[in-house]
Short mmCIF file of C-alpha atoms in Angstrom, two decimals:
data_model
loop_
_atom_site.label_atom_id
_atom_site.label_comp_id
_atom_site.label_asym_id
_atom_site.label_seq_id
_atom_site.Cartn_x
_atom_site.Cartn_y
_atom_site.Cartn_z
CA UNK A 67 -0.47 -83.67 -94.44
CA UNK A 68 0.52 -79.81 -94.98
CA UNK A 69 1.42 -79.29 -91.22
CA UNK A 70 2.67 -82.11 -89.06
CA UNK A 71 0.01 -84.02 -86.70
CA UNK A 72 2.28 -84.99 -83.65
CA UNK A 73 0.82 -87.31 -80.48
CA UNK A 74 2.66 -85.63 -77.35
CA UNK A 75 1.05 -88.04 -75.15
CA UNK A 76 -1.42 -90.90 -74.69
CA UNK A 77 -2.90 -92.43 -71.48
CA UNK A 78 -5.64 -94.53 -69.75
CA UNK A 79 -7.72 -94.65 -66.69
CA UNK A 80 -8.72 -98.28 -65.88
CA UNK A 81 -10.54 -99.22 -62.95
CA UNK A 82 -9.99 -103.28 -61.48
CA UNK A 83 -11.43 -105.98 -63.37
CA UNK A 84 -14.43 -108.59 -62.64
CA UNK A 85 -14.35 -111.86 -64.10
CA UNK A 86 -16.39 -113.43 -66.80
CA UNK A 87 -16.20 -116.94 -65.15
CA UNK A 88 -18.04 -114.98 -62.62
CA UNK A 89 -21.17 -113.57 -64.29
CA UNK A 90 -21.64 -116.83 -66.26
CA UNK A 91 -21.83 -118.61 -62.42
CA UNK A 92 -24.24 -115.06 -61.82
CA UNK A 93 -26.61 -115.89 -64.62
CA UNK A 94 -25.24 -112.24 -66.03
CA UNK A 95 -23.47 -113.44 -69.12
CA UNK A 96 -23.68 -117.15 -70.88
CA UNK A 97 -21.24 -120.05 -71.43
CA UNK A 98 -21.85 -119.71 -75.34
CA UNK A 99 -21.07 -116.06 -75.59
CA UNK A 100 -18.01 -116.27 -73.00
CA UNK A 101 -17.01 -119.31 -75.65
CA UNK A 102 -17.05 -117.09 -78.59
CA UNK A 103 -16.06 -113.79 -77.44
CA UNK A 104 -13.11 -115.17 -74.83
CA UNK A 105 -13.10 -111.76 -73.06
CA UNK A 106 -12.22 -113.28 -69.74
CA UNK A 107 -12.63 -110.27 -67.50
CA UNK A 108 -14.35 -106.58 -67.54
CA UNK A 109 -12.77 -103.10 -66.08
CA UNK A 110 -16.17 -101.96 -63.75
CA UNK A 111 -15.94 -99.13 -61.99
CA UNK A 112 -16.28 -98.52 -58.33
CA UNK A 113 -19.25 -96.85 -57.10
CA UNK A 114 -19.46 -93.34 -57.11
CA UNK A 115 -17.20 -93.27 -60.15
CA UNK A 116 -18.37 -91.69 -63.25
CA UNK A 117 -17.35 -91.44 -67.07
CA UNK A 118 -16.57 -88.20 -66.39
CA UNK A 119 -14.14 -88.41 -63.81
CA UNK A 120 -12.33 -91.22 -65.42
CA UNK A 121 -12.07 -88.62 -68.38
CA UNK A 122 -10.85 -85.86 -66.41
CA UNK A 123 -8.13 -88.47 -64.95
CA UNK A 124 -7.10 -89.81 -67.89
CA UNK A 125 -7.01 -86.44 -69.55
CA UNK A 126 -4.93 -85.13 -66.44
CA UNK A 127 -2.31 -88.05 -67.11
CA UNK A 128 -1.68 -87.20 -70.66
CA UNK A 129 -1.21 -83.60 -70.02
CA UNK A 130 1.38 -84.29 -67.24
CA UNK A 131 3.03 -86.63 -70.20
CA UNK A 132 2.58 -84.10 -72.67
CA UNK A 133 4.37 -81.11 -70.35
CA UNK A 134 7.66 -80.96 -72.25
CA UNK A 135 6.26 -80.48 -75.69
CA UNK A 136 2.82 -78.58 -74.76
CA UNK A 137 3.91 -75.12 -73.09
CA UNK A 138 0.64 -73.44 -74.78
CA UNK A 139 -2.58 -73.67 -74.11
CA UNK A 140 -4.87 -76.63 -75.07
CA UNK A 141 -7.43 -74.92 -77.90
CA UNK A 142 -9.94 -77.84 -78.44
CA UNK A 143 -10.76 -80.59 -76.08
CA UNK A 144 -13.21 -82.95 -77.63
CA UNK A 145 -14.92 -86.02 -75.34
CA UNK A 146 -16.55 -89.08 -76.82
CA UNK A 147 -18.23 -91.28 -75.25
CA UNK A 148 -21.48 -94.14 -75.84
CA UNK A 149 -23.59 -93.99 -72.74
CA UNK A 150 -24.24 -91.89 -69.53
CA UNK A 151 -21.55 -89.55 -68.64
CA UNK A 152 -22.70 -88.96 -64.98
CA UNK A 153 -25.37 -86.70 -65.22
CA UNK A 154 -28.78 -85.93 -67.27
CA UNK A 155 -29.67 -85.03 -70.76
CA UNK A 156 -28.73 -81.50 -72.23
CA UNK A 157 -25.56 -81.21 -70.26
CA UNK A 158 -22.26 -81.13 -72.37
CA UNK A 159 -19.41 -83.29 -70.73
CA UNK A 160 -16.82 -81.91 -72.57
CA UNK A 161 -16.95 -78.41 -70.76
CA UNK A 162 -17.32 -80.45 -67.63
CA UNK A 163 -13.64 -81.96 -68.37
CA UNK A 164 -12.54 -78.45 -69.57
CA UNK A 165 -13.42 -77.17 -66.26
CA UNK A 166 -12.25 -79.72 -64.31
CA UNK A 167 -8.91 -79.67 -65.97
CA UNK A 168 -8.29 -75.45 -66.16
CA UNK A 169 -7.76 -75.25 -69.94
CA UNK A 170 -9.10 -72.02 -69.77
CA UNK A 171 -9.61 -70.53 -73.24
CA UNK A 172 -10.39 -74.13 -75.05
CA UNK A 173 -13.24 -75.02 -76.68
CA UNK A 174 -14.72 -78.11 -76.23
CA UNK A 175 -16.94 -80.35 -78.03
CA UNK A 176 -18.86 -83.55 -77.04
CA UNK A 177 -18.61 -86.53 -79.86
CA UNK A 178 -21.23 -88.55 -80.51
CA UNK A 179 -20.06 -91.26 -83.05
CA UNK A 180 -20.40 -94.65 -81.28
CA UNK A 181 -17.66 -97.01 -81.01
CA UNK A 182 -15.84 -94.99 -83.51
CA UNK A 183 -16.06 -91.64 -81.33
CA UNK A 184 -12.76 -91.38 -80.29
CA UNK A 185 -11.16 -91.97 -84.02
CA UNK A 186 -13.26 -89.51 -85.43
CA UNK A 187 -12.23 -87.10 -82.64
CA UNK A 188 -8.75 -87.67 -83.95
CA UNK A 189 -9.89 -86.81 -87.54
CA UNK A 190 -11.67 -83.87 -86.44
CA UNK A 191 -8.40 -83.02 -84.14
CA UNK A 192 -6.43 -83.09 -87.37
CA UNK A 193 -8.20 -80.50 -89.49
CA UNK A 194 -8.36 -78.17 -86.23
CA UNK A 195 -4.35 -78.47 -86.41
CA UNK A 196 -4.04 -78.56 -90.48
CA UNK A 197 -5.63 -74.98 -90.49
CA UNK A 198 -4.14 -73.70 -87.56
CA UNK A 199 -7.06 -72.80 -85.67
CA UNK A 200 -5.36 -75.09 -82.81
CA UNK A 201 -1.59 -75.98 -81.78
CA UNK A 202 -2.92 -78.22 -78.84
CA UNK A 203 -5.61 -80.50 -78.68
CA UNK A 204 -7.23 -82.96 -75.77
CA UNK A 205 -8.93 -85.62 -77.03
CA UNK A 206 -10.72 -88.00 -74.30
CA UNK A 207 -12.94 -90.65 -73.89
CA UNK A 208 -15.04 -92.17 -71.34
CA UNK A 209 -17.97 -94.98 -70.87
CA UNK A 210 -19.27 -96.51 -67.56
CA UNK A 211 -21.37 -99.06 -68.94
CA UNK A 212 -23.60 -99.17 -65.74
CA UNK A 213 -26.71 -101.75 -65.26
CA UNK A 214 -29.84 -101.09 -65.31
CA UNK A 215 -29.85 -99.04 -68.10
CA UNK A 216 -26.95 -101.20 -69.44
CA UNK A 217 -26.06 -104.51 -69.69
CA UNK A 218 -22.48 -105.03 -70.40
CA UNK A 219 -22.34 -108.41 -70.57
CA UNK A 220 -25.14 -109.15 -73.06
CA UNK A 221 -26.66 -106.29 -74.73
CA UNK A 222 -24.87 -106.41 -77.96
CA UNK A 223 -24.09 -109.76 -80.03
CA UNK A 224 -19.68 -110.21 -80.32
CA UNK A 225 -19.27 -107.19 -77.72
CA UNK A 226 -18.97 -106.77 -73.97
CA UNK A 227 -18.26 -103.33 -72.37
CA UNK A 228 -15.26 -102.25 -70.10
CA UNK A 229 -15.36 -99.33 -67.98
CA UNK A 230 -13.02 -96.74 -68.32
CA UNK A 231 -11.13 -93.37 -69.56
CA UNK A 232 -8.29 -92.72 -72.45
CA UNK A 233 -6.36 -89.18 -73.40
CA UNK A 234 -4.38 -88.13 -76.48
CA UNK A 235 -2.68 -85.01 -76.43
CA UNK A 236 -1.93 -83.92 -80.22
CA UNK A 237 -0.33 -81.12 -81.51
CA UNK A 238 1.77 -79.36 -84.42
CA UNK A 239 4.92 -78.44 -82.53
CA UNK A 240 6.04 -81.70 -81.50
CA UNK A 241 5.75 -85.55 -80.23
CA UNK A 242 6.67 -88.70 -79.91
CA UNK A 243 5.22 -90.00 -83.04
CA UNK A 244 3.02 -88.36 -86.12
CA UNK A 245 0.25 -88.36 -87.97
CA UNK A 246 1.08 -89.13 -91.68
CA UNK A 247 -2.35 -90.21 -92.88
CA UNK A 248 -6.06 -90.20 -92.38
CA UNK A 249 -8.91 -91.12 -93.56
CA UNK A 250 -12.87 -91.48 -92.59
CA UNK A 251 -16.41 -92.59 -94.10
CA UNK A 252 -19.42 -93.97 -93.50
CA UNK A 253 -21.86 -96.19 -95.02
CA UNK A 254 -25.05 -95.02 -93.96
CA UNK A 255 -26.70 -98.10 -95.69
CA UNK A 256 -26.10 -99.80 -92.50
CA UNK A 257 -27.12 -97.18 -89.72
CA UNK A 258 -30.91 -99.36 -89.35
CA UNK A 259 -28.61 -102.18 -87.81
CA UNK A 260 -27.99 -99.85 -84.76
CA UNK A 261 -31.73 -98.98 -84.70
CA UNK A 262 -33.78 -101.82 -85.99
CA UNK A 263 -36.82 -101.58 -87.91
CA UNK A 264 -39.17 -99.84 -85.27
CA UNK A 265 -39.98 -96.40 -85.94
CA UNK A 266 -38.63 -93.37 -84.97
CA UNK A 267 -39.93 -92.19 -81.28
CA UNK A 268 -40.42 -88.70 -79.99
CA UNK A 269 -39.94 -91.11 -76.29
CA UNK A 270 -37.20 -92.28 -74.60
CA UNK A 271 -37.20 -96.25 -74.36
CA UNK A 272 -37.15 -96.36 -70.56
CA UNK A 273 -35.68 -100.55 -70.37
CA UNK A 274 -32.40 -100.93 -71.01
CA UNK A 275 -30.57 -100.84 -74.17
CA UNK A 276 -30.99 -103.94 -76.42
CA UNK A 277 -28.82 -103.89 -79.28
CA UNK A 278 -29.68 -107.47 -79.92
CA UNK A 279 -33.19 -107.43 -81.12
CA UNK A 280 -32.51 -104.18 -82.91
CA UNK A 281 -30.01 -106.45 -85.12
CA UNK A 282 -31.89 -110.09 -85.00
CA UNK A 283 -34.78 -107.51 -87.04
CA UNK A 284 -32.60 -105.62 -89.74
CA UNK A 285 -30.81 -108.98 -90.08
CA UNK A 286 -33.80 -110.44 -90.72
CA UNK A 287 -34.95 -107.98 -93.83
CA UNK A 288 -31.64 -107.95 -95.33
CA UNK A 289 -29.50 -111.40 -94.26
CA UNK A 290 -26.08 -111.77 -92.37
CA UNK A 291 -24.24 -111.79 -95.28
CA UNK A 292 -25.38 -108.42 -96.61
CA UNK A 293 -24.18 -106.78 -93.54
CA UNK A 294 -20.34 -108.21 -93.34
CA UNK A 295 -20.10 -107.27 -97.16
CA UNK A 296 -20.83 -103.88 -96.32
CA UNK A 297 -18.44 -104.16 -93.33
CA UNK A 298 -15.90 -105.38 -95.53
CA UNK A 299 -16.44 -102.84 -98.03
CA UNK A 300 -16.28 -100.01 -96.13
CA UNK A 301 -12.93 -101.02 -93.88
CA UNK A 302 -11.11 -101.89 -96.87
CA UNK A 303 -11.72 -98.75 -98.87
CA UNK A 304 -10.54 -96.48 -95.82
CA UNK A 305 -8.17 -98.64 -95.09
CA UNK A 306 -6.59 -98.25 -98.90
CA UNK A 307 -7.08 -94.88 -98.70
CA UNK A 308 -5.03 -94.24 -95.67
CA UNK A 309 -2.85 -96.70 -96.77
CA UNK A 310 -2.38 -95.15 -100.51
CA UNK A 311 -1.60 -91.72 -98.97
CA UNK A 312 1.31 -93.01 -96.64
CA UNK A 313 3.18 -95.39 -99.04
CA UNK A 314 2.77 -98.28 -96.34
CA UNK A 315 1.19 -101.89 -96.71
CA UNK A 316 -0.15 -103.77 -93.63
CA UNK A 317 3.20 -106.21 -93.29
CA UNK A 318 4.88 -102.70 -92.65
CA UNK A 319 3.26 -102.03 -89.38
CA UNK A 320 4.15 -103.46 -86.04
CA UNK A 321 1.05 -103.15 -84.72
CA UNK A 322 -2.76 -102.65 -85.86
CA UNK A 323 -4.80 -101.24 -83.12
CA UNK A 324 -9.11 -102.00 -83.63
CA UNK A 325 -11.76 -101.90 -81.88
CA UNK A 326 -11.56 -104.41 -78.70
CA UNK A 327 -14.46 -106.69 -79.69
CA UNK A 328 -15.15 -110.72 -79.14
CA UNK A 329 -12.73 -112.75 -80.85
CA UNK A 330 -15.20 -114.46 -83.51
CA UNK A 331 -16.76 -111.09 -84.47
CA UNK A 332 -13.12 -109.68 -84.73
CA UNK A 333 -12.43 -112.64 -86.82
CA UNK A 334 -15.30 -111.68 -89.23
CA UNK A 335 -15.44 -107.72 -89.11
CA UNK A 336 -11.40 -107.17 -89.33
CA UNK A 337 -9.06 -109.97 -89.35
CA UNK A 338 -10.72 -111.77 -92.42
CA UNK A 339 -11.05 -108.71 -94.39
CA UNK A 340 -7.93 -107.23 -93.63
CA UNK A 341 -5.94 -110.77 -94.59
CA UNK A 342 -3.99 -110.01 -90.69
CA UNK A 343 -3.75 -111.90 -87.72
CA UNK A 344 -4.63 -111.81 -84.06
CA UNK A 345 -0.76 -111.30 -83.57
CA UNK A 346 -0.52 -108.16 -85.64
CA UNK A 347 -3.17 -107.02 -83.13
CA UNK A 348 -4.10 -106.28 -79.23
CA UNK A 349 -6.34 -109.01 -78.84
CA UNK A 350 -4.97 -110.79 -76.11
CA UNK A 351 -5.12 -107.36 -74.06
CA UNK A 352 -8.50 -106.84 -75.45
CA UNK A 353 -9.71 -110.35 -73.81
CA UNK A 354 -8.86 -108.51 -70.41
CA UNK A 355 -10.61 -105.53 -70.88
CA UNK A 356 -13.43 -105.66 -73.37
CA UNK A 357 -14.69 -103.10 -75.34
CA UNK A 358 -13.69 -99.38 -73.82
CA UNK A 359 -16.33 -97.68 -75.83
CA UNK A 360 -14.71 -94.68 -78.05
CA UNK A 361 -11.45 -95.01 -76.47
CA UNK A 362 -9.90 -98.82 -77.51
CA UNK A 363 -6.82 -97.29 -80.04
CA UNK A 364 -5.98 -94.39 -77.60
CA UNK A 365 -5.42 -96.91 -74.48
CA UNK A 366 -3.85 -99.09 -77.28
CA UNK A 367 -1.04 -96.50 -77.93
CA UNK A 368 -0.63 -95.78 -74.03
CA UNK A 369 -0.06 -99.61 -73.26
CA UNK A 370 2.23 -100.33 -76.25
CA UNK A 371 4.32 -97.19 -75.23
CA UNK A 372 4.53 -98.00 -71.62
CA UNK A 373 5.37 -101.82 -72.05
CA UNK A 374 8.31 -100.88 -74.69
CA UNK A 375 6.50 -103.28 -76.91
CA UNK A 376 6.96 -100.29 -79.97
CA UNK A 377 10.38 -98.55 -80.83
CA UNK A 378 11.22 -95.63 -83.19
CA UNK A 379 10.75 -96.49 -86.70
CA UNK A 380 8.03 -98.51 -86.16
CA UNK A 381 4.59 -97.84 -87.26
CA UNK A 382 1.08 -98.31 -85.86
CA UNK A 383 -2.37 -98.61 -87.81
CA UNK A 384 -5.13 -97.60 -85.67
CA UNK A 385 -8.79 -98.36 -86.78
CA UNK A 386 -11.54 -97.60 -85.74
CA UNK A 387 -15.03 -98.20 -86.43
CA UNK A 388 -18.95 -98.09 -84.74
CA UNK A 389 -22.56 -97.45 -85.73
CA UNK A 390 -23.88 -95.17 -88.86
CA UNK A 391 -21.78 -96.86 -90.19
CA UNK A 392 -17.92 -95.17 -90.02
CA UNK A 393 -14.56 -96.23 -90.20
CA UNK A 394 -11.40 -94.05 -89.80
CA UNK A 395 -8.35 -95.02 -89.99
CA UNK A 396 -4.99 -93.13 -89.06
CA UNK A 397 -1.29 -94.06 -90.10
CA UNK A 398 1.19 -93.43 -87.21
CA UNK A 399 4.92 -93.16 -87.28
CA UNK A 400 6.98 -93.74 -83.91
CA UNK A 401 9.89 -90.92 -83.73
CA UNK A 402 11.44 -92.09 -80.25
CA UNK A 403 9.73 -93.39 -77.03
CA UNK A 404 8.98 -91.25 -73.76
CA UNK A 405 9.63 -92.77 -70.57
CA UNK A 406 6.35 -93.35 -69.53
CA UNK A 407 5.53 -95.16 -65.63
CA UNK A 408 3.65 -98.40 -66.49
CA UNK A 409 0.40 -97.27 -64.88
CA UNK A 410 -1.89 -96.77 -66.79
CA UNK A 411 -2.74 -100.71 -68.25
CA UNK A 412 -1.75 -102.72 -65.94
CA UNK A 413 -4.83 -102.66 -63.80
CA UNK A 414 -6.20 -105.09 -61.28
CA UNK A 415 -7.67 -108.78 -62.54
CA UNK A 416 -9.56 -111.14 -61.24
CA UNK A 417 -7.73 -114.19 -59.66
CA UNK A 418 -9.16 -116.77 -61.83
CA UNK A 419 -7.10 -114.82 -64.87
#
């Protein structure tokens, strides 16, 4: 990369957990899935609460983090996000966070890229700095995964959704760590498995979302094994790509970050493909908070900074993927370690945890 892509500062918003042992006794969520996914407990936010708040919290974290390298202005704040941000259709939550935060002068920009928003925010954060239209950039991300428009516990097959908010300052006059490759792409071939094999509606389904008969019906036409090939494909040739550009090979980084999915589907979409293992990985976080949306790798860089679990000279992977299909995939090198309070992760659990 021409200029350098530093991260001055990462954080998360988090709200307390519920258990998973405790929807199953609900009816909410099954034994089976609980089995195979062994997330044991889900962030939900309070009432009152929205994804948008979380965001502007989160986002006001990092910036306090990021205070000794950013003395500019923030140019670009982008938001990504799945579902409801806290209000209607045709209302841009970005500016919302821009507002709420005083980055006067920014401009901001909603992403809409599924469970692979917040990556692709990074991407799109790393041209912005490249050409020097920006210095500083906010990157957030934000889901409240609220019933009845949502079911987090069963709406998807291999997923349940955690509430909650992440922030990544990044910027070409300094950091903590950098940027040294990325890559992104997307298979399109597979964007039916996120929509199923109804027809395109000028309507809004008013039930709630069911992810699960959209896939049981593309499955159908084109068989299970179709679909992880494609997976496969895909991962590994961004993966190579970022990996090509850097020099590095997967034994050389201390940590992979992915997206925080159920363990068997993690097993089949990532670990299998890649040749790694859970322990290269944040899965036994991930089993506390599920899948946070957009936002899984930026709360995965706040945690591992803020337990010491990463040093300087070590180096971080960080996937991510969601519908369309896309993966991208950026290569980070640790330069030293901020002093960061241990806030941010270590939020309330369930007793039976």
């Amino acid at each position: 990369m021409r200029v350098p892509i530093y991260i001055a500062a990462a954080a998360a918003w988090i709200p307390p957990a519920a258990s998973a042992k405790e929807a199953v006794a609900n009816g909410e969520y099954s034994q089976d899935d609980l089995a195979g996914n062994n997330v044991m407990c889900l962030p939900i936010a309070p009432d009152g609460e929205t994804a948008s708040s979380m965001a502007v919290a989160a986002g006001r974290r990092a910036l306090q983090r990021a205070a000794g390298v950013v003395r500019e202005r923030i140019d670009l704040v982008l938001h990504a996000s799945i579902y409801h941000q806290g209000h209607g259709h045709c209302w841009t939550s970005a500016s919302f966070i821009q507002r709420e935060l005083g980055l006067t002068g920014a401009f901001a920009m909603n992403i809409d890229q599924a469970s692979n928003g917040g990556m692709a925010a990074v991407d799109l954060a790393g041209a912005y700095l490249e050409s020097g239209r920006a210095a500083n950039v906010l990157v957030t991300t934000s889901d409240r995964f609220s019933s009845p428009g949502f079911n987090r516990w069963e709406s998807t097959y291999g997923v349940v959704f955690g509430d909650g908010a992440t922030a990544l300052v990044l910027s070409s006059q300094g950091g903590f760590a950098r940027i040294v490759a990325m890559e992104s792409m997307t298979d399109a071939s597979l964007e039916q498995l996120y929509r199923g094999t109804e027809p395109l509606s000028s309507m809004i389904h008013p039930g709630p979302i069911d992810f699960r008969e959209r896939q049981r019906s593309y499955v159908a036409e084109v068989g299970l094994g179709s679909v992880l090939q494609r997976f496969s494909v895909a991962l590994c040739a961004v993966v190579g790509r970022a990996l090509s550009k850097s020099g590095y090979e997967l034994r050389d980084f201390t940590k992979i970050l992915l997206p925080s999915i159920g363990h068997v589907l993690m097993g089949l979409k990532f670990l299998k493909p890649l040749g790694i293992s859970a322990d290269q990985t944040l899965m036994s976080w991930g089993s506390h908070t599920g899948h946070l949306g957009a936002g899984d790798q930026i709360a995965g860089i706040a945690r591992l900074v803020e337990k010491h679990t990463v040093a300087p000279g070590d180096r971080m992977l960080l996937i991510g993927a969601g519908g369309g299909y896309s993966v991208t995939v950026a290569v980070v090198e640790i330069d030293s370690l901020p002093e960061w309070p241990d806030v941010s992760t270590d939020f309330e659990l369930p007793a039976d945890i």
